[in-house]
Coordinates of C-alpha atoms in Angstrom, one line a residue:
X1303 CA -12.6 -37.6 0.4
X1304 CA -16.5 -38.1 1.2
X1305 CA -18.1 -35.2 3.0
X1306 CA -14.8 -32.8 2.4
X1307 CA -15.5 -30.0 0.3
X1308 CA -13.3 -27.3 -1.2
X1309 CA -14.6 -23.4 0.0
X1310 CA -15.5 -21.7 -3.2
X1311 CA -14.0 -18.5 -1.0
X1312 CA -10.6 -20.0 -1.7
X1313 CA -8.0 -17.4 -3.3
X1314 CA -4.0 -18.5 -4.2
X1315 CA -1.2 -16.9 -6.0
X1316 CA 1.6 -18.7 -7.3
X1317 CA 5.1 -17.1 -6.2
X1318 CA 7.7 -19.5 -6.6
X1319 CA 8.3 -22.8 -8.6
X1320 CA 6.0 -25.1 -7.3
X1321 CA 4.8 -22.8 -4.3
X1322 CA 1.8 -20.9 -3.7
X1323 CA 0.0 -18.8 -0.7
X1324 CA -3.8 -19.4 -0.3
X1325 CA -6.2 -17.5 1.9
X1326 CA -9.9 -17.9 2.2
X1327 CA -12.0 -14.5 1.6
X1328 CA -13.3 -14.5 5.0
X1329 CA -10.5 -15.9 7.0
X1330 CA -7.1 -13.4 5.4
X1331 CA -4.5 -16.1 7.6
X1332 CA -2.0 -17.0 4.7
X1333 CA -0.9 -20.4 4.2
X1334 CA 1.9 -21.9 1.7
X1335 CA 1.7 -24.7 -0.1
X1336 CA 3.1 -26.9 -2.9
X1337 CA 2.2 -28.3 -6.3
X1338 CA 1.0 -31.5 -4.3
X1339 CA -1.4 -29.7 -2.4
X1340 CA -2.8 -27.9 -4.7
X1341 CA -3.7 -31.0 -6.4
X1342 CA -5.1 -32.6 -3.1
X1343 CA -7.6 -29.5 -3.2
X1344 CA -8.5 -30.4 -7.4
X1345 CA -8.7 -34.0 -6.2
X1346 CA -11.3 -32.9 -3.5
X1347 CA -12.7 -30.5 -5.7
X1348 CA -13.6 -33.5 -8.3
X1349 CA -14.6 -35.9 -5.9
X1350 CA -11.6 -38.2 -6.5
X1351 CA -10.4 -41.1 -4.7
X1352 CA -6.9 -40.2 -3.1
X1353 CA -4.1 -42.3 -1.1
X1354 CA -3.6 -41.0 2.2
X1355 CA 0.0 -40.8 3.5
X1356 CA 1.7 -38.4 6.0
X1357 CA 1.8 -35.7 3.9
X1358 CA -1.8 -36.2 2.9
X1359 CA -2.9 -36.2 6.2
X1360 CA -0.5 -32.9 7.3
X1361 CA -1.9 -31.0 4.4
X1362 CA -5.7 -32.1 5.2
X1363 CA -5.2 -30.8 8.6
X1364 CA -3.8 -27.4 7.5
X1365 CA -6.4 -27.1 5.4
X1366 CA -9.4 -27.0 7.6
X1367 CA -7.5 -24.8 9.9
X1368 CA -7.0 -22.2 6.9
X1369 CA -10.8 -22.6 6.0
X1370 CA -10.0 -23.9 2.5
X1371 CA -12.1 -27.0 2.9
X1372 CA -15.1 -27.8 5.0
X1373 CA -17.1 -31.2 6.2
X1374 CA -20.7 -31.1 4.9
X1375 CA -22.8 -28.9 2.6
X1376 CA -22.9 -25.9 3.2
X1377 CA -19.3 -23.7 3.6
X1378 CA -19.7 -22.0 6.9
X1379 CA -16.9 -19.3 6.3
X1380 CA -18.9 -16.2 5.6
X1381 CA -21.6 -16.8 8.1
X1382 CA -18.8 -17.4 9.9
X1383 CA -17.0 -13.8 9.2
X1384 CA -20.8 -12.5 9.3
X1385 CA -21.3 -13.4 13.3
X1386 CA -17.4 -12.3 14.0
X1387 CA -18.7 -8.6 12.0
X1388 CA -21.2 -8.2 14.6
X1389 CA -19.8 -9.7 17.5
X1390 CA -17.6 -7.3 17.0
X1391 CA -19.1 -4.1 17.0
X1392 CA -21.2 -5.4 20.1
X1393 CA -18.1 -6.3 21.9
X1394 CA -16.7 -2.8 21.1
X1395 CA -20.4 -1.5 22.5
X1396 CA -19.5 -3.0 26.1
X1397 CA -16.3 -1.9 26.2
X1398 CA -17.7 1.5 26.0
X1399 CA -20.0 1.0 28.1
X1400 CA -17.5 -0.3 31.1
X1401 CA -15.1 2.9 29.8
X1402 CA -18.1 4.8 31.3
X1403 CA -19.3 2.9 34.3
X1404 CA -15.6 2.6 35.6
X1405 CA -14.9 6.2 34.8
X1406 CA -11.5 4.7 32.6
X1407 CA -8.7 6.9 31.6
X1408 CA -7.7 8.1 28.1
X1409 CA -4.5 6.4 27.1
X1410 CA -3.5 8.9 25.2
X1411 CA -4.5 12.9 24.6
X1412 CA -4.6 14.1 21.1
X1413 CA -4.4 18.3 20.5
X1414 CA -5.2 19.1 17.1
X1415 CA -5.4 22.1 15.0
X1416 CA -7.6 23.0 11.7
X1417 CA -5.1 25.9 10.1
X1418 CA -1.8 25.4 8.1
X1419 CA 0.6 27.5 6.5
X1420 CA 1.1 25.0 3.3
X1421 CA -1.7 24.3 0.3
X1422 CA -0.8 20.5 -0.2
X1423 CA -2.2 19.5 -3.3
X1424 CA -3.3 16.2 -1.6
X1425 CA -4.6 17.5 1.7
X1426 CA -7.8 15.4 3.1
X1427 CA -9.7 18.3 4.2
X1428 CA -10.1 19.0 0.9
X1429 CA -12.3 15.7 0.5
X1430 CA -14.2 16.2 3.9
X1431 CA -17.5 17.4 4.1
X1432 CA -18.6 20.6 5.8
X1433 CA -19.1 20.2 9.5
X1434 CA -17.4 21.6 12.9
X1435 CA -14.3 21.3 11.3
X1436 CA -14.7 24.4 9.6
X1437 CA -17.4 26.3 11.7
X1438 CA -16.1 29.8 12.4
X1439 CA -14.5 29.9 16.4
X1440 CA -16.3 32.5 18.6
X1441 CA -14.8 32.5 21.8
X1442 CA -11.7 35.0 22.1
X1443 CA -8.1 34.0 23.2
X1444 CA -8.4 34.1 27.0
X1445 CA -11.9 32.1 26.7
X1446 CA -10.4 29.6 24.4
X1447 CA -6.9 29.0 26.4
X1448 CA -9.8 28.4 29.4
X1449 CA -11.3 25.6 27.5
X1450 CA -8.0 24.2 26.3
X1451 CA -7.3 24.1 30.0
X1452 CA -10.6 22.9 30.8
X1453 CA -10.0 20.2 29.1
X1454 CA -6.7 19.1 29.6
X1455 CA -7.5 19.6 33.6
X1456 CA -10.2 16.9 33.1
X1457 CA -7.8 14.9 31.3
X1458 CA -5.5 14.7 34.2
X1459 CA -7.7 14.5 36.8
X1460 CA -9.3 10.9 35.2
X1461 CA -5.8 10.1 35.1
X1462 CA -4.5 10.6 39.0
X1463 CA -8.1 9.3 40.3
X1464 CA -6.9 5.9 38.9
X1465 CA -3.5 6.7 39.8
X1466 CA -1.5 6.9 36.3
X1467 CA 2.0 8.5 36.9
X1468 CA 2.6 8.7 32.8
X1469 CA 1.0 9.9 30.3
X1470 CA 1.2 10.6 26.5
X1471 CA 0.0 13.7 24.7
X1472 CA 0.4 14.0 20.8
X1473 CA -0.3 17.3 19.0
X1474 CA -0.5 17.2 15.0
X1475 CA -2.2 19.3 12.6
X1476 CA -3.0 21.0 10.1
X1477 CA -0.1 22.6 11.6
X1478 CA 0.1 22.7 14.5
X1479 CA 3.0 25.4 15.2
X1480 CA 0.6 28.0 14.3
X1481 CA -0.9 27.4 17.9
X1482 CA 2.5 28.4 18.8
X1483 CA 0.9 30.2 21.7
X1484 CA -1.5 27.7 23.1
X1485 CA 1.1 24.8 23.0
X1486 CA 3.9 26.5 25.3
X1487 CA 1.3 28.5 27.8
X1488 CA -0.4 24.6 27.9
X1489 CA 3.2 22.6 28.3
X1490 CA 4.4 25.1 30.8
X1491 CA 0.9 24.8 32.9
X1492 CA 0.9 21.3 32.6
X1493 CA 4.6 20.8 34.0
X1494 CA 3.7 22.9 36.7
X1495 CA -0.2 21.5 37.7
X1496 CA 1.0 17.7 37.7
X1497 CA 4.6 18.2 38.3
X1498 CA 4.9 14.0 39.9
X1499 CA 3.3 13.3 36.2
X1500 CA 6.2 11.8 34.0
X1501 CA 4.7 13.5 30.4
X1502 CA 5.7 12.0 26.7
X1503 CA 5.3 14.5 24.2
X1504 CA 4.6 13.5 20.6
X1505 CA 4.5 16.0 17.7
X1506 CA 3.7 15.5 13.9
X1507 CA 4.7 19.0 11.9
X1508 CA 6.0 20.3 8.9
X1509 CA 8.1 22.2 11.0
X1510 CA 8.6 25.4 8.9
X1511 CA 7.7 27.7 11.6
X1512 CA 9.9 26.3 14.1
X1513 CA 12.0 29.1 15.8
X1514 CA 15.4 28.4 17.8
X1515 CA 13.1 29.5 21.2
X1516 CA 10.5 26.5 19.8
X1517 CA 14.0 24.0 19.2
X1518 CA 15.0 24.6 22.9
X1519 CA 11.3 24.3 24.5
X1520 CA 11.2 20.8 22.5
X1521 CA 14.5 19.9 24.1
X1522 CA 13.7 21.1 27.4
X1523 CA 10.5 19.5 27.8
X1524 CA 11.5 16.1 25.6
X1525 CA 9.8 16.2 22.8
X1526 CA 9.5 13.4 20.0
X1527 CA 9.2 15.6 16.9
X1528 CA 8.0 13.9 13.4
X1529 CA 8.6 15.8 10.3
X1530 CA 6.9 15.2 6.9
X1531 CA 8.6 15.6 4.0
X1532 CA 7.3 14.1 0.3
X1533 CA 10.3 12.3 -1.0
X1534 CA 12.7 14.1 -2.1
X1535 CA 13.2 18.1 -3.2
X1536 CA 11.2 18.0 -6.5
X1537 CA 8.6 15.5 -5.6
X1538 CA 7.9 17.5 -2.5
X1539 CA 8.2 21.0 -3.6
X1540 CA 5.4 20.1 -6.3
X1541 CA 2.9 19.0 -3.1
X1542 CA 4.0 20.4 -0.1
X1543 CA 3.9 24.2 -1.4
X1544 CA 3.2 27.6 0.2
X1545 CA 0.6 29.4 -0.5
X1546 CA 2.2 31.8 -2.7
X1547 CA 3.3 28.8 -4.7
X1548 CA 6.8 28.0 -3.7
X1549 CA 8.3 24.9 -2.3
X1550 CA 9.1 24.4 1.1
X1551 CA 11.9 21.4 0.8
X1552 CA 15.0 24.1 1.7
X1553 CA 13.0 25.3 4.5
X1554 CA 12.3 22.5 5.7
X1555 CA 15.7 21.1 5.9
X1556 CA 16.8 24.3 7.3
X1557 CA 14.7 23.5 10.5
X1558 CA 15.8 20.3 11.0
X1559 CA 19.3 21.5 11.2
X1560 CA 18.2 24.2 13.6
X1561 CA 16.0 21.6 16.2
X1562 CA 19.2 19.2 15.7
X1563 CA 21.7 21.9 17.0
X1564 CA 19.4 22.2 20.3
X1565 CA 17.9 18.7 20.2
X1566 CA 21.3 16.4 20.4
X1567 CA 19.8 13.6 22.1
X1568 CA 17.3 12.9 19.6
X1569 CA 17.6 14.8 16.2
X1570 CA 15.6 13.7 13.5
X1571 CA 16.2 10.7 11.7
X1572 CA 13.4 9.6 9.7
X1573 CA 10.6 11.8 7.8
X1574 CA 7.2 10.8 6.7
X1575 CA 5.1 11.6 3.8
X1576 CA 2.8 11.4 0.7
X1577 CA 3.3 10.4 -3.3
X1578 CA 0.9 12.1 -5.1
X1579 CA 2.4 12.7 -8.9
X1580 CA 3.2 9.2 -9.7
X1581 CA 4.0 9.4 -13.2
X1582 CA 7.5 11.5 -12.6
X1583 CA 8.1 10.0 -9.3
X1584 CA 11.6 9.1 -9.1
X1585 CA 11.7 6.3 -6.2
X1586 CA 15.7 6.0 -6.3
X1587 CA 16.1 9.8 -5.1
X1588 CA 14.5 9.1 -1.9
X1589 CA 17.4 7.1 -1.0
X1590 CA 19.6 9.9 -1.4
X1591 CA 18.1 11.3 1.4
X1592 CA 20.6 9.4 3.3
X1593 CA 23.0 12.3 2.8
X1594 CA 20.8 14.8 5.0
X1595 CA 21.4 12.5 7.9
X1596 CA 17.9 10.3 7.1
X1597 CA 17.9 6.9 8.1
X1598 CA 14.5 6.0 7.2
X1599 CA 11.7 7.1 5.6
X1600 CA 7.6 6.0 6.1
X1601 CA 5.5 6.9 2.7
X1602 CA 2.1 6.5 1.3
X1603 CA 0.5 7.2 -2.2
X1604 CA -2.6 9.5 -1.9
X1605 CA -5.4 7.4 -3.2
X1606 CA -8.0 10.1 -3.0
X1607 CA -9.8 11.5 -5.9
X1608 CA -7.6 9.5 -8.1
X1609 CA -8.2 6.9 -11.2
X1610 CA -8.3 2.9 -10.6
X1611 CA -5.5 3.0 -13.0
X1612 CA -3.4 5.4 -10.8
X1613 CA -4.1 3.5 -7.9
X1614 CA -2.0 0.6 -9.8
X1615 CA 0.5 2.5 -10.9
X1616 CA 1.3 3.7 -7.2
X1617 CA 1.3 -0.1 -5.9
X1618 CA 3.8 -0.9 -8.0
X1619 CA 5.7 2.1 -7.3
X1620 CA 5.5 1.0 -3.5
X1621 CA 6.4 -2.6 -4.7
X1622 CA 9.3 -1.3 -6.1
X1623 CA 10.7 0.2 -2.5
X1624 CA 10.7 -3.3 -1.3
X1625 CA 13.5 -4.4 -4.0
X1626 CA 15.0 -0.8 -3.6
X1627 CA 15.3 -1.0 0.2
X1628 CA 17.7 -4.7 -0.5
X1629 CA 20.5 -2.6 -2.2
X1630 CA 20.0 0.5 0.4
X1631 CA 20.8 1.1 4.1
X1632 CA 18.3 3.8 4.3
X1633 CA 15.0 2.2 4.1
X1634 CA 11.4 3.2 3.3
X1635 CA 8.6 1.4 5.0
X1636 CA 5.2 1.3 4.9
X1637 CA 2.7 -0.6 7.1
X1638 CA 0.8 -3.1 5.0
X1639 CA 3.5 -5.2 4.1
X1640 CA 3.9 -5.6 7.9
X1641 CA 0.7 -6.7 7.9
X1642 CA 1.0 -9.4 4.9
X1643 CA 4.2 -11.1 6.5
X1644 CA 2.2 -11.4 10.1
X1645 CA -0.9 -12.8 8.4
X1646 CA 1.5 -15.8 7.0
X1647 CA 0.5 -19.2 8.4
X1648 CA -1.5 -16.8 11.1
X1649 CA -4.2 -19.8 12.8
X1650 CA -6.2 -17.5 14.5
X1651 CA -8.5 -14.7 13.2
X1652 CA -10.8 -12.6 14.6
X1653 CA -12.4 -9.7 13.3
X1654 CA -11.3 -6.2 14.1
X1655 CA -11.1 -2.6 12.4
X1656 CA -7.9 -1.6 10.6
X1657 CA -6.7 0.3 12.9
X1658 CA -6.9 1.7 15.9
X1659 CA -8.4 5.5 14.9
X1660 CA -11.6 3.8 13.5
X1661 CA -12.5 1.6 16.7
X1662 CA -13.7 5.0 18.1
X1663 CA -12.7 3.2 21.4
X1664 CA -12.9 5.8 24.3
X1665 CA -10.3 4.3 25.8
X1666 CA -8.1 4.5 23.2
X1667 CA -7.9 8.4 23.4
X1668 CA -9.5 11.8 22.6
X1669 CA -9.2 14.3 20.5
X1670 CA -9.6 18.1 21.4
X1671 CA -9.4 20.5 17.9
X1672 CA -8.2 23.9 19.4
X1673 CA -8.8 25.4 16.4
X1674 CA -13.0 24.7 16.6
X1675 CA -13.1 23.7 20.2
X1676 CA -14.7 20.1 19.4
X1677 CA -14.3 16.4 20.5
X1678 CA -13.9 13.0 18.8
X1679 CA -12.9 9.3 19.9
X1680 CA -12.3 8.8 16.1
X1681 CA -9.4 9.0 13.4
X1682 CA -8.4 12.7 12.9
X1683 CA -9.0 12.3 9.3
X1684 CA -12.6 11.9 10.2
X1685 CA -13.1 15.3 11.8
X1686 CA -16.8 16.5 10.6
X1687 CA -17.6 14.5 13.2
X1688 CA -16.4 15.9 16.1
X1689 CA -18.8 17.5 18.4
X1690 CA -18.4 20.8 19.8
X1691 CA -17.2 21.3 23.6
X1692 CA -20.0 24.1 24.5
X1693 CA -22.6 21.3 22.8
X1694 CA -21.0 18.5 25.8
X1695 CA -21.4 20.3 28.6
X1696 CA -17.4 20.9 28.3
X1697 CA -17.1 17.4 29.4
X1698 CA -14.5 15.1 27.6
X1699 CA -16.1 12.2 28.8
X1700 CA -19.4 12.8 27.8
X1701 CA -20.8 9.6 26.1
X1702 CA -22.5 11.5 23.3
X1703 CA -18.9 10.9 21.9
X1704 CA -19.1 7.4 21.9
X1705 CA -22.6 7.6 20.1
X1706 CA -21.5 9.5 17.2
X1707 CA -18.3 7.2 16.8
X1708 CA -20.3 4.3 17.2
X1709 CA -22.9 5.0 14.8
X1710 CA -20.1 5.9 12.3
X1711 CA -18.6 2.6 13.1
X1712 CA -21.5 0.6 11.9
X1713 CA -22.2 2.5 9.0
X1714 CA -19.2 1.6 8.0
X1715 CA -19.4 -2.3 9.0
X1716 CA -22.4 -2.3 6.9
X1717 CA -20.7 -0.1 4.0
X1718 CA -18.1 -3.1 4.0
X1719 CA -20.8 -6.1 3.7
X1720 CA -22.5 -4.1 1.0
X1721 CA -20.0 -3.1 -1.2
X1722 CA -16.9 -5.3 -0.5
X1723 CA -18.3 -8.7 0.0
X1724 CA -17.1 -9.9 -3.2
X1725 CA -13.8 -9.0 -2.7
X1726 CA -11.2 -11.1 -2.1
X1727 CA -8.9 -9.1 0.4
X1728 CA -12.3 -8.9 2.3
X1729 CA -11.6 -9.9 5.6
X1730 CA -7.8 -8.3 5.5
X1731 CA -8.8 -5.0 4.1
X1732 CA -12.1 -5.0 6.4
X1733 CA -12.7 -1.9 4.5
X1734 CA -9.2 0.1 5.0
X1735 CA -8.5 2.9 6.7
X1736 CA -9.7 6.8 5.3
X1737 CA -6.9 6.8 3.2
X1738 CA -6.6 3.4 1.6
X1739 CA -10.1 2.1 1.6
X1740 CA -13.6 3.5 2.2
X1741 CA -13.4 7.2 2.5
X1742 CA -14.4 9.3 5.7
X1743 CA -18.5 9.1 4.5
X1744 CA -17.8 5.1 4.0
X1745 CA -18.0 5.3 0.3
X1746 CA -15.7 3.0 -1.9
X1747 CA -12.9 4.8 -3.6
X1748 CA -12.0 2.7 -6.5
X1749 CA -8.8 4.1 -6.6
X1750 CA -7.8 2.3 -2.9
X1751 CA -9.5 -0.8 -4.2
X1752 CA -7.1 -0.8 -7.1
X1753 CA -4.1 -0.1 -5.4
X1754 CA -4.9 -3.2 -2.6
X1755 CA -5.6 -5.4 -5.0
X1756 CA -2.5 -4.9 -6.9
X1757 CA -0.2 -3.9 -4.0
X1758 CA -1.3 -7.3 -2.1
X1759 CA -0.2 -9.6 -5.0
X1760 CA 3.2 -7.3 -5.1
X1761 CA 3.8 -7.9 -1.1
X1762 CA 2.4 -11.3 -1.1
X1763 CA 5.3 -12.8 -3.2
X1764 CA 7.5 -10.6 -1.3
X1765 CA 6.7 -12.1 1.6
X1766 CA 6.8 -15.3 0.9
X1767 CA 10.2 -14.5 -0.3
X1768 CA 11.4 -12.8 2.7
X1769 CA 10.3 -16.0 4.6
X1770 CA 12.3 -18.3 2.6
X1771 CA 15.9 -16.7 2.5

């Protein structure tokens, strides 16, 4: 094995008899391999002489594809990683700049408010700093439906000058039925401006404010509407609480049965939401949610302001919906174990964000916060950032927006290389998203580091066994 070298970036778990999954540091594809294999890479490790036969040969191929051994002296997989880091952010740089010099379209267009009717223990804004986010609004009603519409007129307007016929526009919160108001007078206007405009509507709510005139205007204009509920009744009355203290669960439930008597076509079958208190946390009650008419459910531990140790605990606990969901019909999913199964004997790599919120991509969307009148082309967790309106010109397509994102962007590229390089989820983390991973200044939260460490040897054998049967 003269000139072959073993990466010192390579990582394995074993997670069957004689099986294990390897991944290099900077390259997070996962291959599977035996007992024999593993000694091939010892045997290259300590120089040794070793008989080549087809298995040999199959194995040494794999390996250099996986990055688990290299020809030479010197290991080129994290100058490797390095280059695709800033390839990267310059390749994201000029598609930006072409967003602007074509004059693209949004793909999507994001209406956000900054108010809500619920004190969740958990809530993000919490954790933000100060910035637009919470700067007092000015303008009066009449002046600040005119910007909304201001906006949403430019929106359209991109959209029919390179003649898009469909369109998506989401609206989330805070909450966002407190805009009550400003959502019907801008759905109404909008069917009525760009009636040959085929509209998907999207909304995220905890829809405790939802009214049976609200049920029918959903059903009218055809309305996907996602509720978020904690868990189950105890779990979520403890987070998701009114101001005054009491729990919203009844209420909540109440709604749903009032959109579904309007909303036939598509009634609400799944809900989404947070664990926060993991030490009570009942898993095996959120199946039971099945008898409200639930099919499926999408949750996620809060990792903010929480102990490394807590962090564990919750991995597990979202380990433990994997086995939960093979005896179940109702299911609870949650995206990073998606993740883990596509990165299985995955050949190709290259470097990206986590998701699609932190690109800051223009053409990926904006977001308009009626609540402060501001912009962003970033996550809506990261909304200190979001420029006023009045301080664009009231132009959505200013490319100030894509300066701010950008320089958040890097920042956070070089948060990653400083503090996670050592890591070895590196290159499949790439840093997280806001709530899993650096936080919205691009500090580490050693809670999220914790929980992905823990949570990716939990999903890994998981995976693996998926695979098999």
């Amino acid at each position: 094995m003269k000139n072959l070298n073993v990466s010192k970036y390579l990582h394995f778990q074993q997670v069957d008899n004689d099986i294990y999954v390897g991944w290099n540091r900077f390259f997070p594809s996962i291959f599977i391999f035996n007992t024999s294999a593993l000694g091939l890479l010892d045997a290259i490790r300590d120089n040794k002489p070793v008989e080549t036969n087809e298995e040999i040969e199959y194995f040494l191929k794999e390996f250099k594809k996986y990055k688990f051994i290299y020809e030479g002296e010197i290991d080129p997989s994290k100058t490797d990683f390095l280059n695709m880091v800033h390839r990267h952010l310059d390749e994201l740089n000029q598609r930006a700049g072409d967003f602007y010099r074509l004059e693209e379209d949004y793909s999507v267009l994001k209406i956000v408010n900054d108010v809500c009717n619920l004190d969740c223990s958990y809530c993000i804004n919490t954790y933000q700093p100060a910035g637009n986010a919470e700067a007092a609004v000015k303008k009066n009603f009449p002046d600040r439906i005119r910007t909304i519409n201001n906006c949403v007129d430019q929106f359209f307007a991109r959209k029919i000058k390179k003649g898009v016929r469909e369109v998506s526009i989401v609206f989330n919160g805070g909450e966002i039925l407190i805009d009550w108001k400003i959502i019907k007078n801008m759905v109404r206007r909008i069917s009525q401006k760009y009636p040959d405009i085929k509209i998907k509507y999207e909304m995220n709510t905890n829809l405790t404010l939802l009214t049976e005139e609200m049920a029918a205007f959903f059903d009218r204009y055809h309305f996907k509407v996602n509720v978020s509920i904690d868990g189950y009744r105890e779990a979520h009355d403890k987070t998701r609480k009114y101001y005054n203290g009491g729990g919203s669960f009844d209420d909540i439930l109440k709604k749903i049965e009032l959109y579904g008597k309007t909303n036939k076509k598509n009634t609400i079958k799944t809900f989404q939401g947070t664990i926060e208190h993991i030490d009570d946390f009942q898993p095996e009650e959120v199946y039971k949610m099945e008898k409200y008419g639930f099919v499926t459910a999408r949750l996620a531990p809060n990792l903010l302001n929480c102990s490394g140790e807590d962090g564990k605990k919750k991995a597990k606990l979202m380990g433990n919906f994997l086995e939960l969901n093979s005896r179940h019909q109702f299911q609870v999913t949650e995206l990073l174990f998606t993740k883990v199964k596509q990165g299985i004997n995955q050949r190709e790599y290259q470097f990206s964000m986590n998701c699609r919120g932190l690109s800051g991509l223009p053409k990926l969307g904006v977001e308009i916060n009626i609540t402060t009148l501001s912009v962003s082309h970033l996550c809506g967790f990261i909304r200190h950032l979001a420029i006023p309106i009045e301080d664009l010109g009231y132009d959505i397509y200013n490319p100030e927006l894509w300066q701010v994102a950008y320089k958040f962007i890097k920042q956070r590229m070089e948060s990653m290389l400083k503090n996670c390089i050592e890591c070895p989820l590196l290159a499949l983390c790439r840093g997280g998203c806001i709530l899993s991973g650096l936080d919205t200044q691009n500090r580490v939260n050693k809670a999220a580091c914790a929980y992905q460490q823990e949570i990716w040897k939990i999903y890994l054998k998981k995976a693996y066994q998926d695979r098999k049967g």
